[in-house]
PDB file of C-alpha atoms in Angstrom:
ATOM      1  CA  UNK A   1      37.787  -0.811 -79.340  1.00 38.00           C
ATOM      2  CA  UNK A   2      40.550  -1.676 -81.728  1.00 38.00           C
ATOM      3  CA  UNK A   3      42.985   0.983 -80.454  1.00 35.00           C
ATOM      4  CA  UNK A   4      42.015  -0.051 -77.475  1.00 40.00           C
ATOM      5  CA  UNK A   5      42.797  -3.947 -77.930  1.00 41.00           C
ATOM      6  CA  UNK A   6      46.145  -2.507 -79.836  1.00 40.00           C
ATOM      7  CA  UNK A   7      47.239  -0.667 -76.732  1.00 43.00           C
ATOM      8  CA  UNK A   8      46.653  -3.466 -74.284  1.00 52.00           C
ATOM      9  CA  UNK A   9      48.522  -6.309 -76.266  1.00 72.00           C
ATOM     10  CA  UNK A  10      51.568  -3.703 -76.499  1.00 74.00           C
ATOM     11  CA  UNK A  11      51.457  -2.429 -72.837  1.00 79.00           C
ATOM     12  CA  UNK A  12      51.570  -6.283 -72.330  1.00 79.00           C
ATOM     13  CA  UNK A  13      54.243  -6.988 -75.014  1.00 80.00           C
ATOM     14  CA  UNK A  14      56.535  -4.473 -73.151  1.00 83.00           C
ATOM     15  CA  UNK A  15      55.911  -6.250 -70.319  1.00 87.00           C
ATOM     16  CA  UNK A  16      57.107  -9.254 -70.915  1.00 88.00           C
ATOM     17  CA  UNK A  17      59.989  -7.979 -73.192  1.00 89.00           C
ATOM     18  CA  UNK A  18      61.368  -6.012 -70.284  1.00 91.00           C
ATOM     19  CA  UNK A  19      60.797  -9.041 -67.754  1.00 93.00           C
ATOM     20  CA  UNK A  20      62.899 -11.473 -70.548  1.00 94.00           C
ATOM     21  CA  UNK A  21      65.486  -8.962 -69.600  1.00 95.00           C
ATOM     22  CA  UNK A  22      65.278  -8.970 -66.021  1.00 96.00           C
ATOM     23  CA  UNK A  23      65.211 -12.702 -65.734  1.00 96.00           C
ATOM     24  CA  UNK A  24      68.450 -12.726 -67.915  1.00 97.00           C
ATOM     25  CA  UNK A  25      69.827  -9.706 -65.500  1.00 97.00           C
ATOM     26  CA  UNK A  26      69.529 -11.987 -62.371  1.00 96.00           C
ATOM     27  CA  UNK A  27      70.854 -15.034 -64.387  1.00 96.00           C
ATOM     28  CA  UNK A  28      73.685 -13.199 -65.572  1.00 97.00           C
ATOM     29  CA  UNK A  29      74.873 -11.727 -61.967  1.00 96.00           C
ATOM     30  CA  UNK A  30      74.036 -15.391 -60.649  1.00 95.00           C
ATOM     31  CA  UNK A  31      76.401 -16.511 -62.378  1.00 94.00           C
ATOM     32  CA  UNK A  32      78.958 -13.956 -61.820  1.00 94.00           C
ATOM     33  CA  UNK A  33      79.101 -14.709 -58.166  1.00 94.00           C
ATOM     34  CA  UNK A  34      79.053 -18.478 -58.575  1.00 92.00           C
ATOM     35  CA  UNK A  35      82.100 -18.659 -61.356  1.00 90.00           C
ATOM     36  CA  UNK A  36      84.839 -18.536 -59.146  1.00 89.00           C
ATOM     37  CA  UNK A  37      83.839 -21.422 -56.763  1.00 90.00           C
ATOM     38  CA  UNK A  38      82.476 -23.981 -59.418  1.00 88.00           C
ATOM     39  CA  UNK A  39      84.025 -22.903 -62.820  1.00 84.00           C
ATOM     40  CA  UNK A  40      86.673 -20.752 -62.488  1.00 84.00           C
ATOM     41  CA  UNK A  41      90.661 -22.148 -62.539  1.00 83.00           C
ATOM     42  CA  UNK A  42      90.285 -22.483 -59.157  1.00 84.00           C
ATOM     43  CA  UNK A  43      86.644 -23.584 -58.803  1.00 86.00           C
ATOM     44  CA  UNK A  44      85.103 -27.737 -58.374  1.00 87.00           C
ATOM     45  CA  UNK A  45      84.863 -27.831 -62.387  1.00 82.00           C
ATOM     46  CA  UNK A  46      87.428 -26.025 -64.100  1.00 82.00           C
ATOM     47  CA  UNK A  47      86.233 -24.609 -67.315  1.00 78.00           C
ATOM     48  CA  UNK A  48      89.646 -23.985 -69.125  1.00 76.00           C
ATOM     49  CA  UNK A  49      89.990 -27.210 -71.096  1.00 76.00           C
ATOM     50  CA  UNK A  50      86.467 -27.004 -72.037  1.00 77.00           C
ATOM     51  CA  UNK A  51      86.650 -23.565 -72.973  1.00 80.00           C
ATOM     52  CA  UNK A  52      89.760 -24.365 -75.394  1.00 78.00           C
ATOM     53  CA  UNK A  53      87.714 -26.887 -77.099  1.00 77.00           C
ATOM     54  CA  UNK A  54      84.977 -25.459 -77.556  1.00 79.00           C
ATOM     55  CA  UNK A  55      85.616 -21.794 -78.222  1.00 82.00           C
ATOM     56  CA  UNK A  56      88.879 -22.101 -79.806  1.00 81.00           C
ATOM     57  CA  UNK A  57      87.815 -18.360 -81.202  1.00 80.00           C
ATOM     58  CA  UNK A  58      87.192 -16.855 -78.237  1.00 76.00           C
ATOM     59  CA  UNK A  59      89.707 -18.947 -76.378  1.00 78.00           C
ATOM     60  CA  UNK A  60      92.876 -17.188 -79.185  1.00 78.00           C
ATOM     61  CA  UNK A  61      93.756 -13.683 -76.095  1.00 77.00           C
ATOM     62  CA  UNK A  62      93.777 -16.559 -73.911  1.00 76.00           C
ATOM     63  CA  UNK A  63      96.384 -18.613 -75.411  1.00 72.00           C
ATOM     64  CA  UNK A  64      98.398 -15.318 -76.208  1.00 73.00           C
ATOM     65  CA  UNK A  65      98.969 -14.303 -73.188  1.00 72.00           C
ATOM     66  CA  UNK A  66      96.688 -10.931 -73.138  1.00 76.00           C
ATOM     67  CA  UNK A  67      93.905 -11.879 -70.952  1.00 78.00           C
ATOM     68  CA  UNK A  68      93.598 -14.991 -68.314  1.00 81.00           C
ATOM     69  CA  UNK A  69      90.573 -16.940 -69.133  1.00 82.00           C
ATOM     70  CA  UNK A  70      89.022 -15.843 -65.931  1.00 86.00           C
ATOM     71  CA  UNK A  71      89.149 -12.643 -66.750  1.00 85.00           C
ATOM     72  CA  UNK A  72      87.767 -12.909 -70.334  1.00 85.00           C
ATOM     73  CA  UNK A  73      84.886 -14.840 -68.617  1.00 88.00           C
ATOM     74  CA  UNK A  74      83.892 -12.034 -66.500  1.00 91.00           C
ATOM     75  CA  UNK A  75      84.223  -9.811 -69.075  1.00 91.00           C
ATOM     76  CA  UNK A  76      82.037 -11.875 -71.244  1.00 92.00           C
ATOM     77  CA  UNK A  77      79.420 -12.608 -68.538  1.00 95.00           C
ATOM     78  CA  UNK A  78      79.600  -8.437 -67.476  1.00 96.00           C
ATOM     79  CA  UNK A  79      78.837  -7.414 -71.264  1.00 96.00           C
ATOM     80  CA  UNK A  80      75.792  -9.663 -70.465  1.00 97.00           C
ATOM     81  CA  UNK A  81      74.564  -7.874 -67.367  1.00 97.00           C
ATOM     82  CA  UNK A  82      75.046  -4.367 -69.301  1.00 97.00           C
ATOM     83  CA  UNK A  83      73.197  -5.229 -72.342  1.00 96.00           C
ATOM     84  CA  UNK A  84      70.104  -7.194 -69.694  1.00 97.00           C
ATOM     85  CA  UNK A  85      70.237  -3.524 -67.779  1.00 96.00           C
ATOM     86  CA  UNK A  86      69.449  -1.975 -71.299  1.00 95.00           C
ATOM     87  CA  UNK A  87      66.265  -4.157 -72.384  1.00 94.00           C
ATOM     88  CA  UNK A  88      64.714  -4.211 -68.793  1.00 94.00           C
ATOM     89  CA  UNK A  89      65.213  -0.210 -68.211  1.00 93.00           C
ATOM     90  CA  UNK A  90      63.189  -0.194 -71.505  1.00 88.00           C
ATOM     91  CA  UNK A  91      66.612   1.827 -73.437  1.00 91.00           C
ATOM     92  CA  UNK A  92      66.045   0.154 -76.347  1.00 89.00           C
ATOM     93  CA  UNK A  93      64.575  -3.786 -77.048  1.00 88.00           C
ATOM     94  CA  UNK A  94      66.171  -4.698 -80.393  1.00 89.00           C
ATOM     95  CA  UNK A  95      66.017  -7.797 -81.874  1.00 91.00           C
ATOM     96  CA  UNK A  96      69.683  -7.803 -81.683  1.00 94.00           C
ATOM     97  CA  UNK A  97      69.801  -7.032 -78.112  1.00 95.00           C
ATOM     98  CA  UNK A  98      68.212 -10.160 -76.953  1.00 95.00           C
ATOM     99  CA  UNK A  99      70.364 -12.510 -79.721  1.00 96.00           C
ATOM    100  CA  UNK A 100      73.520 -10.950 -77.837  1.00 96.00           C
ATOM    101  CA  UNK A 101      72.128 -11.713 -74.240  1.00 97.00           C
ATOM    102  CA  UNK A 102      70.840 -15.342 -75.635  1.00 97.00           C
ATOM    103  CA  UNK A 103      74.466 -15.848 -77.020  1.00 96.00           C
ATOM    104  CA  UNK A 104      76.368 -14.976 -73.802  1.00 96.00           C
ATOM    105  CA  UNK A 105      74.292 -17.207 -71.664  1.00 96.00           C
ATOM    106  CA  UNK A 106      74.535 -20.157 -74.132  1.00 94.00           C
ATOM    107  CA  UNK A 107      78.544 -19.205 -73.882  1.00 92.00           C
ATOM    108  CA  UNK A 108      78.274 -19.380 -70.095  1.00 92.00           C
ATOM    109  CA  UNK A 109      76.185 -22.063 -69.889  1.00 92.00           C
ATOM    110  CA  UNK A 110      78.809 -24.632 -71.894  1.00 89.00           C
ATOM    111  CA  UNK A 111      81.513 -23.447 -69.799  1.00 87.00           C
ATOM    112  CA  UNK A 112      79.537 -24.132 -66.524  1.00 86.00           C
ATOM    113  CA  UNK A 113      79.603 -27.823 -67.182  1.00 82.00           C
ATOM    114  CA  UNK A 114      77.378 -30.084 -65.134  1.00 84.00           C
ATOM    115  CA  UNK A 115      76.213 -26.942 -62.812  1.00 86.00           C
ATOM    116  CA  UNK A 116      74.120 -25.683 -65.859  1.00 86.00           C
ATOM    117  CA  UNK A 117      72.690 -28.378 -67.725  1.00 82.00           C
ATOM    118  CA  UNK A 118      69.365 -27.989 -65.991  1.00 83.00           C
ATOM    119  CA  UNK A 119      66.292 -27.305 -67.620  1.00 85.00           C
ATOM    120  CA  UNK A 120      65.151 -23.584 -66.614  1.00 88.00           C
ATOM    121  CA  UNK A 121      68.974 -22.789 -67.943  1.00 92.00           C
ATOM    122  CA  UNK A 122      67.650 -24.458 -71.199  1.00 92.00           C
ATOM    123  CA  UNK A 123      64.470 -22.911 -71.358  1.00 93.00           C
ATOM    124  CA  UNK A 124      65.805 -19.800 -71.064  1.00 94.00           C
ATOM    125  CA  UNK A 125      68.027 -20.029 -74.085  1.00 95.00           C
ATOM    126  CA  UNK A 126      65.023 -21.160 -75.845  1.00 94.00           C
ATOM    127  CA  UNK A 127      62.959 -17.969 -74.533  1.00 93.00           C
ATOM    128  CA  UNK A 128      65.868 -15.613 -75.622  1.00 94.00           C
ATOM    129  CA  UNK A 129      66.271 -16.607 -78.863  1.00 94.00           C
ATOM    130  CA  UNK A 130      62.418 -17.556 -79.755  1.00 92.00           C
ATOM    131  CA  UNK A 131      61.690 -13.161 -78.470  1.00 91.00           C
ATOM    132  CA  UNK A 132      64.503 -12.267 -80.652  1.00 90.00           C
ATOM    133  CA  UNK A 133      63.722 -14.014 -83.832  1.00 87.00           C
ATOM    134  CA  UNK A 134      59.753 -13.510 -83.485  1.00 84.00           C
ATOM    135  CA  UNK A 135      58.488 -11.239 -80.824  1.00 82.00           C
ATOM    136  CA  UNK A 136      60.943  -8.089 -80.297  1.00 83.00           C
ATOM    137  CA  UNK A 137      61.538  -5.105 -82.687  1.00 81.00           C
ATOM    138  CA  UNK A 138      64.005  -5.647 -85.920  1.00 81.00           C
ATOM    139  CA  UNK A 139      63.515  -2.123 -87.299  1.00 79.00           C
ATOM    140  CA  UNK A 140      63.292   0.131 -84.318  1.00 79.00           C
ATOM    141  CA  UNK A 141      64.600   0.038 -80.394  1.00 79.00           C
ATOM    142  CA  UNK A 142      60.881  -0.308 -79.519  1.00 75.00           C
ATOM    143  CA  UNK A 143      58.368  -2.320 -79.452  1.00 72.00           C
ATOM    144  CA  UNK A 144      55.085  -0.771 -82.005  1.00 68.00           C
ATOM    145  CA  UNK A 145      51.818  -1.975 -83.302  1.00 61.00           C
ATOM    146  CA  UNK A 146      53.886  -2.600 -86.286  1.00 60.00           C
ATOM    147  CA  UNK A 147      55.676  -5.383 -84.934  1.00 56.00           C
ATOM    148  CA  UNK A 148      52.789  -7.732 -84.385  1.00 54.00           C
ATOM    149  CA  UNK A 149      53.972 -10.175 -87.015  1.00 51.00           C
ATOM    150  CA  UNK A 150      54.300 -13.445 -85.047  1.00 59.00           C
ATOM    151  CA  UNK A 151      53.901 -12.239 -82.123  1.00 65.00           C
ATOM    152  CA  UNK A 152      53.196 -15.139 -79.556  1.00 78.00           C
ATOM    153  CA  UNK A 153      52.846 -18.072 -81.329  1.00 83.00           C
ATOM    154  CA  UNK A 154      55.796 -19.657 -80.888  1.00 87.00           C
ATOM    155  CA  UNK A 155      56.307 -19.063 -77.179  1.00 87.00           C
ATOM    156  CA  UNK A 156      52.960 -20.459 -76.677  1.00 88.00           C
ATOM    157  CA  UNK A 157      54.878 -23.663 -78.154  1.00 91.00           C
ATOM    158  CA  UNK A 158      57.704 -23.516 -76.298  1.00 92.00           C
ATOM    159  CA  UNK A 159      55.508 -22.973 -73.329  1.00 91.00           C
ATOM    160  CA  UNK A 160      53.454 -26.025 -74.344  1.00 93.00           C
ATOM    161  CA  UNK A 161      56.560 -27.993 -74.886  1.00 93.00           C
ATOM    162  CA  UNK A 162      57.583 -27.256 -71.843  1.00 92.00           C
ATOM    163  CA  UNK A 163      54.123 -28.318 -69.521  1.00 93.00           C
ATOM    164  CA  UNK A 164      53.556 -31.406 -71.961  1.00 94.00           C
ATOM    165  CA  UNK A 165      57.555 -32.792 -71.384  1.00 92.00           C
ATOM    166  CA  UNK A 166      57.747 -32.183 -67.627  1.00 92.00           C
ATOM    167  CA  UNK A 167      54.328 -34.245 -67.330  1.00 92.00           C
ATOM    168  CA  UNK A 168      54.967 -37.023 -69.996  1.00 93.00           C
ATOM    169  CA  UNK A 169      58.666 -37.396 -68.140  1.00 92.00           C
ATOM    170  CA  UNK A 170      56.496 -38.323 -64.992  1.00 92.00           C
ATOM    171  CA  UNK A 171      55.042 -41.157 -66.810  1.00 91.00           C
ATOM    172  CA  UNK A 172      57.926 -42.329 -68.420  1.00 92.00           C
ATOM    173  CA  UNK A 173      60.209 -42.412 -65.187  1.00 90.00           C
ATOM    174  CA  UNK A 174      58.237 -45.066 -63.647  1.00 90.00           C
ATOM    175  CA  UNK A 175      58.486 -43.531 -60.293  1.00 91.00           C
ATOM    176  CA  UNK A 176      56.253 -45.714 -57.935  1.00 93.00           C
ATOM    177  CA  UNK A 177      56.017 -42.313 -55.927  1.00 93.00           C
ATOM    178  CA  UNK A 178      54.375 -40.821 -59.437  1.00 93.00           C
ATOM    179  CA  UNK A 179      52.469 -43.923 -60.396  1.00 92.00           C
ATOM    180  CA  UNK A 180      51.172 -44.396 -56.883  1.00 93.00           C
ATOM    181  CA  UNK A 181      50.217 -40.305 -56.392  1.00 94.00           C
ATOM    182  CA  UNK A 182      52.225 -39.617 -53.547  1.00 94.00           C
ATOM    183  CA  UNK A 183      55.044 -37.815 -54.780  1.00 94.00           C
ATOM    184  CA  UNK A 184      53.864 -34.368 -53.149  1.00 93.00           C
ATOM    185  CA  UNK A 185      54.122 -36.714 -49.685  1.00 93.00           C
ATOM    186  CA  UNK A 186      58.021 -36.654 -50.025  1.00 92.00           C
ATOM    187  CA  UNK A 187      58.328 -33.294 -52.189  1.00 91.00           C
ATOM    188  CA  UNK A 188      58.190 -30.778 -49.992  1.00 91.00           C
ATOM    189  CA  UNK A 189      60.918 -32.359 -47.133  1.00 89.00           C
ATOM    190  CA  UNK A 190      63.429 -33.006 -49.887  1.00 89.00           C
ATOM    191  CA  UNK A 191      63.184 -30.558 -52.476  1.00 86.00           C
ATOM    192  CA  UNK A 192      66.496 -28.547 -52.973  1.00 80.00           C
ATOM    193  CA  UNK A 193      65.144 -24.974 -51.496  1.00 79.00           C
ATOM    194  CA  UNK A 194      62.278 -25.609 -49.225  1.00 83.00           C
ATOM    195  CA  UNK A 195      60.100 -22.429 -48.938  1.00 84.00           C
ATOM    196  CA  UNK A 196      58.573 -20.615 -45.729  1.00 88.00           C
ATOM    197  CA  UNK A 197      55.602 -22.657 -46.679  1.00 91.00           C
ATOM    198  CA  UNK A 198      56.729 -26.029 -47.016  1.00 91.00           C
ATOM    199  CA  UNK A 199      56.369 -27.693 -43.839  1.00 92.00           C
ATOM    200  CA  UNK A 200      52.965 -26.514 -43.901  1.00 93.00           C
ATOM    201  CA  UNK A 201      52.415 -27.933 -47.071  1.00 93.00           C
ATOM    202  CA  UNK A 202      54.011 -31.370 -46.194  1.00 93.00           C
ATOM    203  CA  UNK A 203      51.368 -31.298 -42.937  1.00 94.00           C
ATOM    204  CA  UNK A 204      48.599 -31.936 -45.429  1.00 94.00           C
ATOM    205  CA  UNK A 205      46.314 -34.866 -45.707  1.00 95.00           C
ATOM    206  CA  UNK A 206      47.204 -37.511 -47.913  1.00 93.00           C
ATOM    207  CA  UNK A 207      44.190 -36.661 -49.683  1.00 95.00           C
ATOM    208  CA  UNK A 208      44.856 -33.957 -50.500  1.00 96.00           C
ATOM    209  CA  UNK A 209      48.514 -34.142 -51.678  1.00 95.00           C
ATOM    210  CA  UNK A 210      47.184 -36.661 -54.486  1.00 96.00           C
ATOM    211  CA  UNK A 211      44.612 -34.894 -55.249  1.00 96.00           C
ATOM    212  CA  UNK A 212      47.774 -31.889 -56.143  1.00 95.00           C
ATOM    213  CA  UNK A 213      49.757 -34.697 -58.373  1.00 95.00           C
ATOM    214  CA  UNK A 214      46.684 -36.226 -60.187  1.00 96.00           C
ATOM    215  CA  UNK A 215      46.070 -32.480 -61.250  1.00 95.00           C
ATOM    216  CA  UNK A 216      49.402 -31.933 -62.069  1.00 94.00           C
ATOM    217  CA  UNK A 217      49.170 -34.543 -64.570  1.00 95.00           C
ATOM    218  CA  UNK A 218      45.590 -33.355 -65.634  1.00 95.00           C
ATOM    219  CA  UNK A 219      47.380 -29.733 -65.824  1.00 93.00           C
ATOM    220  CA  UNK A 220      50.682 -30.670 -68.026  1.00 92.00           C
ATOM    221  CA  UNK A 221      49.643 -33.337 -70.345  1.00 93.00           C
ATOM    222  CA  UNK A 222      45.754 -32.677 -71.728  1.00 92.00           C
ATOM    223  CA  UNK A 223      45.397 -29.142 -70.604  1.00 92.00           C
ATOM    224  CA  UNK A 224      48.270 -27.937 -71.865  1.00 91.00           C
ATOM    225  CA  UNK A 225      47.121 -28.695 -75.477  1.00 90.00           C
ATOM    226  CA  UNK A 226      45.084 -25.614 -74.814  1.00 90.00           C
ATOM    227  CA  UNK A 227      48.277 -23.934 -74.968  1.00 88.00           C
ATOM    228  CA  UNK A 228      48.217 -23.768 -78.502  1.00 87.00           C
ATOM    229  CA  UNK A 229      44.774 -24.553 -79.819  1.00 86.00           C
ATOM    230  CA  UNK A 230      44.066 -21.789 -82.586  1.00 80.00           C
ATOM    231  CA  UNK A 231      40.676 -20.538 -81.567  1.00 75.00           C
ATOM    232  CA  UNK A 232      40.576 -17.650 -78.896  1.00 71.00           C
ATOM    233  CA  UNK A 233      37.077 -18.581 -77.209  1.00 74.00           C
ATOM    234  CA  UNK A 234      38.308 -22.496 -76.252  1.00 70.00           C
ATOM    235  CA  UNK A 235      41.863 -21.107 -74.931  1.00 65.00           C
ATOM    236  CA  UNK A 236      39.576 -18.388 -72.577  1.00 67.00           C
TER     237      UNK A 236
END
């Protein structure tokens, strides 16, 4: 029953390791085709100035002449996409794999300006480096028994800090839409990209829309604690 345990938390392990790489493969070639229309020279936020000041560095074949700052942007963001390909076709999951992948989004993400200062671009920065310090392999290109060490732990944190912020921000915004339970009456016309199920979902009694926020809030502020409550049997 031990092996058994063993080979289920790695089979699960591996899946997640290889899914931090996909979600950083389709970030990475997101990005790629939106950099020339909001960041580029040419785009609605140029990132030149910015990338000057705050890679002076990486900025130095720039300001010789070798390579435009376009180009060393693509380049940057391409090395990304390769190294993603390599984790989520399970090639090898090193440790250093995921710092490099962490570090080129962070690098993209301060030369994106206000188009990435959202919070899933955040979080994922925070996911990236938390599997490289504590959860993927530092002495082999795969994932073993032997690397059970931390494990978890602190992505169930970050996780937590994640469900506890996005409800306590509720509260604190005042919202008379949040404070009244009726936000999910205006959410699903106006959010940013509607689903195939959202004008369904705005059809809903009243009812039953607050009855979704008040268990959002039950959801991301006390549940959530359960998040990281040390004994197995409560979090089941």
């Amino acid at each position: 029953m031990i092996m058994t345990a063993w080979s289920n938390n790695l089979a699960l392990s591996k899946v997640y390791t290889k899914g931090i790489g996909y979600i950083f493969l389709i970030a990475f070639l997101s990005y790629y085709v939106q950099f020339p229309a909001l960041s580029s020279m040419g785009g609605i936020e140029p990132s030149n100035d910015l990338f000057r000041r705050a890679f002076p560095s990486l900025y130095y074949p720039v300001g010789k002449g070798y390579i435009d700052s376009d180009g060393l942007v693509e380049l940057i963001n391409l090395v990304g996409v390769v190294a993603s390909i390599v984790i989520a076709s399970d090639i090898a999951q090193h440790a250093l794999l995921y710092l490099l992948i962490t570090a080129i989004y962070y690098f993209l993400v301060i030369l994106g300006g206000q188009f990435y200062t959202f919070q899933w671009d955040i979080l994922l920065i925070e996911a990236g480096f938390l599997t490289a310090l504590c959860f993927a392999p530092w002495q082999s290109r795969h994932l073993t028994t032997n690397d059970f060490n931390v494990g978890c732990w602190p992505l169930r944190f970050l996780l937590f800090k994640l469900m506890f912020m996005s409800g306590i921000v509720k509260i604190q915004a005042e919202c008379p839409t949040w404070q009244n339970l009726t936000a999910l009456e205006y959410h699903f016309a106006t959010q940013c990209l509607p689903g195939p199920l959202a004008w369904y979902a705005h059809q809903l009694p009243p009812f039953i829309l607050r009855l979704g926020v008040a268990s959002t809030f039950v959801i991301e502020i006390p549940a959530t604690i359960l998040l990281i409550v040390p004994w197995l049997r409560i979090r089941r």
